[in-house]
Amino acid sequence: GKHRIVIPCLGHFKEEYEKVSKLYMNNKIRTTKYTLLNFLPRNLFEQFHRIANLYFLFLVVLNWVPLVEAFQKEITMLPLVGVLTIIAVKDGLEDYSRYKMDKQINNLLTKVYSR
C-alpha cells in the first residue's frame, strides 16, 4: 500500500516538508459557493433555475417584439432586474459571512500530541 511520511516543519526539514506536502490535499475548510470571478455567472445561472424568474424573463423578451409590445421595454425589465439584484446581494452577503467563518476556523490554534 501507499505509506505516508510525516516530516515536522522545523528548521532544516522545511524544504523536505514542502516537497512532500505538495503530494497531499490540505485540510482547509471551504464552504463558500462563489469566488470573485464566478459570482455573477454562477448566481445568474442559479437564479434562472427558478420558474418565476424565467417567467419574468419571458415577459421581457416578449415585450421586445414590436407587435406584442405592451409597455416600454425598460419598465418591463425593472421587476426582473430588481429581484435579481436583491437576491444577488443577499447571496453575496451570505457567502461572505461563510468565507469569514471558514477563515476563522482555518486559523484556529490546534494542539499536536507528541511523545
mmCIF file with all atom_site columns, C-alpha atoms in Angstrom:
data_model
loop_
_atom_site.group_PDB
_atom_site.id
_atom_site.type_symbol
_atom_site.label_atom_id
_atom_site.label_alt_id
_atom_site.label_comp_id
_atom_site.label_asym_id
_atom_site.label_entity_id
_atom_site.label_seq_id
_atom_site.pdbx_PDB_ins_code
_atom_site.Cartn_x
_atom_site.Cartn_y
_atom_site.Cartn_z
_atom_site.occupancy
_atom_site.B_iso_or_equiv
_atom_site.pdbx_formal_charge
_atom_site.auth_seq_id
_atom_site.auth_comp_id
_atom_site.auth_asym_id
_atom_site.auth_atom_id
_atom_site.pdbx_PDB_model_num
ATOM 1   C CA . GLY A 1 1   ? 0.000   0.000  0.000   1.00 0.00 ? 1   GLY A CA 1
ATOM 2   C CA . LYS A 1 2   ? 0.835   3.640  -0.004  1.00 0.00 ? 2   LYS A CA 1
ATOM 3   C CA . HIS A 1 3   ? 2.746   4.932  3.017   1.00 0.00 ? 3   HIS A CA 1
ATOM 4   C CA . ARG A 1 4   ? 2.648   8.454  4.264   1.00 0.00 ? 4   ARG A CA 1
ATOM 5   C CA . ILE A 1 5   ? 5.769   10.140 5.568   1.00 0.00 ? 5   ILE A CA 1
ATOM 6   C CA . VAL A 1 6   ? 5.259   12.743 8.287   1.00 0.00 ? 6   VAL A CA 1
ATOM 7   C CA . ILE A 1 7   ? 8.016   15.325 8.479   1.00 0.00 ? 7   ILE A CA 1
ATOM 8   C CA . PRO A 1 8   ? 7.990   18.105 11.073  1.00 0.00 ? 8   PRO A CA 1
ATOM 9   C CA . CYS A 1 9   ? 8.006   21.597 9.631   1.00 0.00 ? 9   CYS A CA 1
ATOM 10  C CA . LEU A 1 10  ? 11.123  22.635 11.541  1.00 0.00 ? 10  LEU A CA 1
ATOM 11  C CA . GLY A 1 11  ? 14.350  24.345 10.531  1.00 0.00 ? 11  GLY A CA 1
ATOM 12  C CA . HIS A 1 12  ? 16.379  22.147 8.186   1.00 0.00 ? 12  HIS A CA 1
ATOM 13  C CA . PHE A 1 13  ? 13.379  19.871 7.430   1.00 0.00 ? 13  PHE A CA 1
ATOM 14  C CA . LYS A 1 14  ? 11.375  22.768 5.935   1.00 0.00 ? 14  LYS A CA 1
ATOM 15  C CA . GLU A 1 15  ? 12.406  22.140 2.290   1.00 0.00 ? 15  GLU A CA 1
ATOM 16  C CA . GLU A 1 16  ? 11.688  18.418 2.561   1.00 0.00 ? 16  GLU A CA 1
ATOM 17  C CA . TYR A 1 17  ? 8.346   19.147 4.257   1.00 0.00 ? 17  TYR A CA 1
ATOM 18  C CA . GLU A 1 18  ? 7.252   21.485 1.453   1.00 0.00 ? 18  GLU A CA 1
ATOM 19  C CA . LYS A 1 19  ? 8.266   18.937 -1.210  1.00 0.00 ? 19  LYS A CA 1
ATOM 20  C CA . VAL A 1 20  ? 6.388   16.031 0.416   1.00 0.00 ? 20  VAL A CA 1
ATOM 21  C CA . SER A 1 21  ? 3.319   18.035 1.498   1.00 0.00 ? 21  SER A CA 1
ATOM 22  C CA . LYS A 1 22  ? 2.514   19.056 -2.094  1.00 0.00 ? 22  LYS A CA 1
ATOM 23  C CA . LEU A 1 23  ? 1.546   15.428 -2.804  1.00 0.00 ? 23  LEU A CA 1
ATOM 24  C CA . TYR A 1 24  ? -1.390  15.512 -0.370  1.00 0.00 ? 24  TYR A CA 1
ATOM 25  C CA . MET A 1 25  ? -4.549  17.583 -0.053  1.00 0.00 ? 25  MET A CA 1
ATOM 26  C CA . ASN A 1 26  ? -4.636  20.256 2.614   1.00 0.00 ? 26  ASN A CA 1
ATOM 27  C CA . ASN A 1 27  ? -7.247  20.157 5.349   1.00 0.00 ? 27  ASN A CA 1
ATOM 28  C CA . LYS A 1 28  ? -8.647  23.671 4.948   1.00 0.00 ? 28  LYS A CA 1
ATOM 29  C CA . ILE A 1 29  ? -12.401 24.082 5.169   1.00 0.00 ? 29  ILE A CA 1
ATOM 30  C CA . ARG A 1 30  ? -14.153 25.838 2.274   1.00 0.00 ? 30  ARG A CA 1
ATOM 31  C CA . THR A 1 31  ? -17.939 26.136 2.411   1.00 0.00 ? 31  THR A CA 1
ATOM 32  C CA . THR A 1 32  ? -18.330 29.133 0.092   1.00 0.00 ? 32  THR A CA 1
ATOM 33  C CA . LYS A 1 33  ? -20.135 28.720 -3.220  1.00 0.00 ? 33  LYS A CA 1
ATOM 34  C CA . TYR A 1 34  ? -18.623 31.610 -5.113  1.00 0.00 ? 34  TYR A CA 1
ATOM 35  C CA . THR A 1 35  ? -15.330 33.272 -5.935  1.00 0.00 ? 35  THR A CA 1
ATOM 36  C CA . LEU A 1 36  ? -14.929 36.818 -7.198  1.00 0.00 ? 36  LEU A CA 1
ATOM 37  C CA . LEU A 1 37  ? -14.578 35.541 -10.771 1.00 0.00 ? 37  LEU A CA 1
ATOM 38  C CA . ASN A 1 38  ? -17.553 33.183 -10.868 1.00 0.00 ? 38  ASN A CA 1
ATOM 39  C CA . PHE A 1 39  ? -20.049 35.072 -8.677  1.00 0.00 ? 39  PHE A CA 1
ATOM 40  C CA . LEU A 1 40  ? -22.098 36.790 -11.385 1.00 0.00 ? 40  LEU A CA 1
ATOM 41  C CA . PRO A 1 41  ? -22.384 33.931 -13.912 1.00 0.00 ? 41  PRO A CA 1
ATOM 42  C CA . ARG A 1 42  ? -22.993 31.256 -11.289 1.00 0.00 ? 42  ARG A CA 1
ATOM 43  C CA . ASN A 1 43  ? -25.507 33.371 -9.363  1.00 0.00 ? 43  ASN A CA 1
ATOM 44  C CA . LEU A 1 44  ? -27.460 34.199 -12.530 1.00 0.00 ? 44  LEU A CA 1
ATOM 45  C CA . PHE A 1 45  ? -27.410 30.529 -13.525 1.00 0.00 ? 45  PHE A CA 1
ATOM 46  C CA . GLU A 1 46  ? -28.863 29.550 -10.135 1.00 0.00 ? 46  GLU A CA 1
ATOM 47  C CA . GLN A 1 47  ? -31.465 32.312 -10.198 1.00 0.00 ? 47  GLN A CA 1
ATOM 48  C CA . PHE A 1 48  ? -32.763 31.387 -13.648 1.00 0.00 ? 48  PHE A CA 1
ATOM 49  C CA . HIS A 1 49  ? -33.486 27.874 -12.413 1.00 0.00 ? 49  HIS A CA 1
ATOM 50  C CA . ARG A 1 50  ? -36.481 29.413 -10.624 1.00 0.00 ? 50  ARG A CA 1
ATOM 51  C CA . ILE A 1 51  ? -39.683 29.321 -12.663 1.00 0.00 ? 51  ILE A CA 1
ATOM 52  C CA . ALA A 1 52  ? -40.757 32.835 -11.605 1.00 0.00 ? 52  ALA A CA 1
ATOM 53  C CA . ASN A 1 53  ? -37.529 34.384 -12.890 1.00 0.00 ? 53  ASN A CA 1
ATOM 54  C CA . LEU A 1 54  ? -37.887 32.540 -16.182 1.00 0.00 ? 54  LEU A CA 1
ATOM 55  C CA . TYR A 1 55  ? -41.462 33.828 -16.476 1.00 0.00 ? 55  TYR A CA 1
ATOM 56  C CA . PHE A 1 56  ? -40.357 37.439 -15.984 1.00 0.00 ? 56  PHE A CA 1
ATOM 57  C CA . LEU A 1 57  ? -37.505 36.921 -18.452 1.00 0.00 ? 57  LEU A CA 1
ATOM 58  C CA . PHE A 1 58  ? -40.047 35.596 -20.970 1.00 0.00 ? 58  PHE A CA 1
ATOM 59  C CA . LEU A 1 59  ? -42.157 38.741 -20.478 1.00 0.00 ? 59  LEU A CA 1
ATOM 60  C CA . VAL A 1 60  ? -39.109 40.959 -21.028 1.00 0.00 ? 60  VAL A CA 1
ATOM 61  C CA . VAL A 1 61  ? -38.160 39.127 -24.224 1.00 0.00 ? 61  VAL A CA 1
ATOM 62  C CA . LEU A 1 62  ? -41.766 39.145 -25.424 1.00 0.00 ? 62  LEU A CA 1
ATOM 63  C CA . ASN A 1 63  ? -42.003 42.890 -24.855 1.00 0.00 ? 63  ASN A CA 1
ATOM 64  C CA . TRP A 1 64  ? -39.067 43.453 -27.228 1.00 0.00 ? 64  TRP A CA 1
ATOM 65  C CA . VAL A 1 65  ? -41.216 42.139 -30.093 1.00 0.00 ? 65  VAL A CA 1
ATOM 66  C CA . PRO A 1 66  ? -42.779 45.285 -31.631 1.00 0.00 ? 66  PRO A CA 1
ATOM 67  C CA . LEU A 1 67  ? -46.050 43.542 -32.438 1.00 0.00 ? 67  LEU A CA 1
ATOM 68  C CA . VAL A 1 68  ? -46.663 42.447 -28.821 1.00 0.00 ? 68  VAL A CA 1
ATOM 69  C CA . GLU A 1 69  ? -45.105 45.412 -27.004 1.00 0.00 ? 69  GLU A CA 1
ATOM 70  C CA . ALA A 1 70  ? -47.433 46.428 -24.168 1.00 0.00 ? 70  ALA A CA 1
ATOM 71  C CA . PHE A 1 71  ? -45.194 48.693 -22.069 1.00 0.00 ? 71  PHE A CA 1
ATOM 72  C CA . GLN A 1 72  ? -41.938 50.481 -22.550 1.00 0.00 ? 72  GLN A CA 1
ATOM 73  C CA . LYS A 1 73  ? -39.093 47.960 -22.735 1.00 0.00 ? 73  LYS A CA 1
ATOM 74  C CA . GLU A 1 74  ? -37.263 49.435 -19.756 1.00 0.00 ? 74  GLU A CA 1
ATOM 75  C CA . ILE A 1 75  ? -40.318 49.321 -17.488 1.00 0.00 ? 75  ILE A CA 1
ATOM 76  C CA . THR A 1 76  ? -40.810 45.615 -18.165 1.00 0.00 ? 76  THR A CA 1
ATOM 77  C CA . MET A 1 77  ? -37.197 44.922 -17.189 1.00 0.00 ? 77  MET A CA 1
ATOM 78  C CA . LEU A 1 78  ? -37.392 46.736 -13.818 1.00 0.00 ? 78  LEU A CA 1
ATOM 79  C CA . PRO A 1 79  ? -39.080 43.972 -11.756 1.00 0.00 ? 79  PRO A CA 1
ATOM 80  C CA . LEU A 1 80  ? -36.721 41.291 -13.057 1.00 0.00 ? 80  LEU A CA 1
ATOM 81  C CA . VAL A 1 81  ? -33.580 43.393 -12.587 1.00 0.00 ? 81  VAL A CA 1
ATOM 82  C CA . GLY A 1 82  ? -34.743 44.447 -9.111  1.00 0.00 ? 82  GLY A CA 1
ATOM 83  C CA . VAL A 1 83  ? -35.403 40.885 -7.952  1.00 0.00 ? 83  VAL A CA 1
ATOM 84  C CA . LEU A 1 84  ? -32.152 39.572 -9.455  1.00 0.00 ? 84  LEU A CA 1
ATOM 85  C CA . THR A 1 85  ? -30.162 42.376 -7.797  1.00 0.00 ? 85  THR A CA 1
ATOM 86  C CA . ILE A 1 86  ? -31.720 41.885 -4.358  1.00 0.00 ? 86  ILE A CA 1
ATOM 87  C CA . ILE A 1 87  ? -31.182 38.128 -4.430  1.00 0.00 ? 87  ILE A CA 1
ATOM 88  C CA . ALA A 1 88  ? -27.592 38.552 -5.704  1.00 0.00 ? 88  ALA A CA 1
ATOM 89  C CA . VAL A 1 89  ? -26.776 40.961 -2.868  1.00 0.00 ? 89  VAL A CA 1
ATOM 90  C CA . LYS A 1 90  ? -28.324 38.562 -0.320  1.00 0.00 ? 90  LYS A CA 1
ATOM 91  C CA . ASP A 1 91  ? -26.380 35.592 -1.732  1.00 0.00 ? 91  ASP A CA 1
ATOM 92  C CA . GLY A 1 92  ? -23.161 37.619 -1.807  1.00 0.00 ? 92  GLY A CA 1
ATOM 93  C CA . LEU A 1 93  ? -23.519 38.673 1.827   1.00 0.00 ? 93  LEU A CA 1
ATOM 94  C CA . GLU A 1 94  ? -24.306 35.106 2.927   1.00 0.00 ? 94  GLU A CA 1
ATOM 95  C CA . ASP A 1 95  ? -21.300 33.764 1.037   1.00 0.00 ? 95  ASP A CA 1
ATOM 96  C CA . TYR A 1 96  ? -19.048 36.456 2.506   1.00 0.00 ? 96  TYR A CA 1
ATOM 97  C CA . SER A 1 97  ? -20.127 35.507 6.030   1.00 0.00 ? 97  SER A CA 1
ATOM 98  C CA . ARG A 1 98  ? -19.348 31.850 5.204   1.00 0.00 ? 98  ARG A CA 1
ATOM 99  C CA . TYR A 1 99  ? -15.926 32.961 3.936   1.00 0.00 ? 99  TYR A CA 1
ATOM 100 C CA . LYS A 1 100 ? -15.195 34.827 7.185   1.00 0.00 ? 100 LYS A CA 1
ATOM 101 C CA . MET A 1 101 ? -16.287 31.811 9.259   1.00 0.00 ? 101 MET A CA 1
ATOM 102 C CA . ASP A 1 102 ? -14.102 29.474 7.167   1.00 0.00 ? 102 ASP A CA 1
ATOM 103 C CA . LYS A 1 103 ? -11.145 31.800 7.621   1.00 0.00 ? 103 LYS A CA 1
ATOM 104 C CA . GLN A 1 104 ? -11.719 31.899 11.385  1.00 0.00 ? 104 GLN A CA 1
ATOM 105 C CA . ILE A 1 105 ? -11.943 28.094 11.627  1.00 0.00 ? 105 ILE A CA 1
ATOM 106 C CA . ASN A 1 106 ? -8.905  27.518 9.394   1.00 0.00 ? 106 ASN A CA 1
ATOM 107 C CA . ASN A 1 107 ? -6.768  29.826 11.554  1.00 0.00 ? 107 ASN A CA 1
ATOM 108 C CA . LEU A 1 108 ? -7.612  28.222 14.905  1.00 0.00 ? 108 LEU A CA 1
ATOM 109 C CA . LEU A 1 109 ? -4.703  27.068 17.017  1.00 0.00 ? 109 LEU A CA 1
ATOM 110 C CA . THR A 1 110 ? -4.520  23.336 17.472  1.00 0.00 ? 110 THR A CA 1
ATOM 111 C CA . LYS A 1 111 ? -2.676  21.110 19.885  1.00 0.00 ? 111 LYS A CA 1
ATOM 112 C CA . VAL A 1 112 ? -0.491  18.352 18.469  1.00 0.00 ? 112 VAL A CA 1
ATOM 113 C CA . TYR A 1 113 ? 0.316   15.281 20.523  1.00 0.00 ? 113 TYR A CA 1
ATOM 114 C CA . SER A 1 114 ? 3.991   14.445 20.565  1.00 0.00 ? 114 SER A CA 1
ATOM 115 C CA . ARG A 1 115 ? 5.641   11.665 22.536  1.00 0.00 ? 115 ARG A CA 1
#
